[in-house]
Short mmCIF file of C-alpha atoms in Angstrom, two decimals:
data_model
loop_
_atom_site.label_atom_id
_atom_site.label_comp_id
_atom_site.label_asym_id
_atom_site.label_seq_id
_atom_site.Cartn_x
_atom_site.Cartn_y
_atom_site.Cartn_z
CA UNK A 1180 99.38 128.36 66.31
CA UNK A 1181 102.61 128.35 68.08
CA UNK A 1182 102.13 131.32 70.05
CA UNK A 1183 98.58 129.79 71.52
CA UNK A 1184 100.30 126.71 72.31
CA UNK A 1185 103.24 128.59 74.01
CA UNK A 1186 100.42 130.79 75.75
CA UNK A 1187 98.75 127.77 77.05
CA UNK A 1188 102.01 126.16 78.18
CA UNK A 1189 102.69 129.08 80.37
CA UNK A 1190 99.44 129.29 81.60
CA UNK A 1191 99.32 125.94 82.98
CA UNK A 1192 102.98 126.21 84.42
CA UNK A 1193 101.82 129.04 86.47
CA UNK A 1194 99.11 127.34 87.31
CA UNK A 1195 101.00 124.01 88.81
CA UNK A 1196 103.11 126.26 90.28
CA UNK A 1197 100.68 128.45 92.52
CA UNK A 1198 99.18 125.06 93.52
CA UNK A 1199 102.31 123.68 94.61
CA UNK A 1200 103.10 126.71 96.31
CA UNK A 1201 99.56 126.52 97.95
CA UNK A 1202 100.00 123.27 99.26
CA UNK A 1203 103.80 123.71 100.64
CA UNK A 1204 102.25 126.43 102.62
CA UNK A 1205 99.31 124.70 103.90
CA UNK A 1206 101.40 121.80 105.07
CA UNK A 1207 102.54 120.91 108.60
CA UNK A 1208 105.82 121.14 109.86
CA UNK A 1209 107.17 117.75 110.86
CA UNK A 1210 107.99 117.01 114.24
CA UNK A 1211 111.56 115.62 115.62
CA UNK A 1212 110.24 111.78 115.76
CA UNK A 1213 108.87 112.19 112.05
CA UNK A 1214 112.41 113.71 111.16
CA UNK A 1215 114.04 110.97 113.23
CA UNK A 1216 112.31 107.71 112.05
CA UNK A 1217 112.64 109.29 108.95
CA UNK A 1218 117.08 109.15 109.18
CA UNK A 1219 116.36 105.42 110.47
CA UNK A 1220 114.64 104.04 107.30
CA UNK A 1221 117.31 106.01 105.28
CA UNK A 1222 120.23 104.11 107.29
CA UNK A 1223 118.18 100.82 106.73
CA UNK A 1224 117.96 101.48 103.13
CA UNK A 1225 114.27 101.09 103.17
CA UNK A 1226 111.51 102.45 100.47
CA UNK A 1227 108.16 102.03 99.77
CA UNK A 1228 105.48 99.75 101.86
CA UNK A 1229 108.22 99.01 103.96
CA UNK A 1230 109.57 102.16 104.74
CA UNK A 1231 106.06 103.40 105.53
CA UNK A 1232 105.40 100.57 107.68
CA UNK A 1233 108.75 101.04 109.65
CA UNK A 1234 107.98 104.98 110.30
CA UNK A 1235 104.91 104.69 111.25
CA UNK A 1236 105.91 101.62 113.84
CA UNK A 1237 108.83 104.08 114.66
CA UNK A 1238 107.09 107.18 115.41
CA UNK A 1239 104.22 105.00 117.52
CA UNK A 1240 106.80 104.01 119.53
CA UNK A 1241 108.30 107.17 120.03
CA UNK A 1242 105.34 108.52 121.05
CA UNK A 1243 104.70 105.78 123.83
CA UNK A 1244 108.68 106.68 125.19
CA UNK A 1245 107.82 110.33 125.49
CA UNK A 1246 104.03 109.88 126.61
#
């Protein structure tokens, strides 16, 4: 019994792992105003809603500067 539950354990660890892997791959890489807004909220010591809410406002606006 122990080995199928050990079996099973591993099984599903690979599988979480190829999926993770998957979707690292898959993703984009950010861009400098992303990174950027992104040191910002850390400085303000935001997280959460309001961190969201302040990157995205962040990145809009960097996006009108350079545009």
């Amino acid at each position: 019994m122990q080995k199928v539950l050990a079996i099973a354990t591993l099984a599903a660890a690979l599988s979480l792992g190829s999926a993770l892997t998957v979707a690292a791959a898959t993703s984009k890489p950010r861009s400098a105003a992303s990174i950027e807004c992104s040191k910002q909220a850390d400085a303000k010591g935001l997280h959460g809603k309001e961190r969201k809410k302040f990157r995205a406002a962040c990145k809009k606006e960097m996006a009108k500067k350079k545009g």
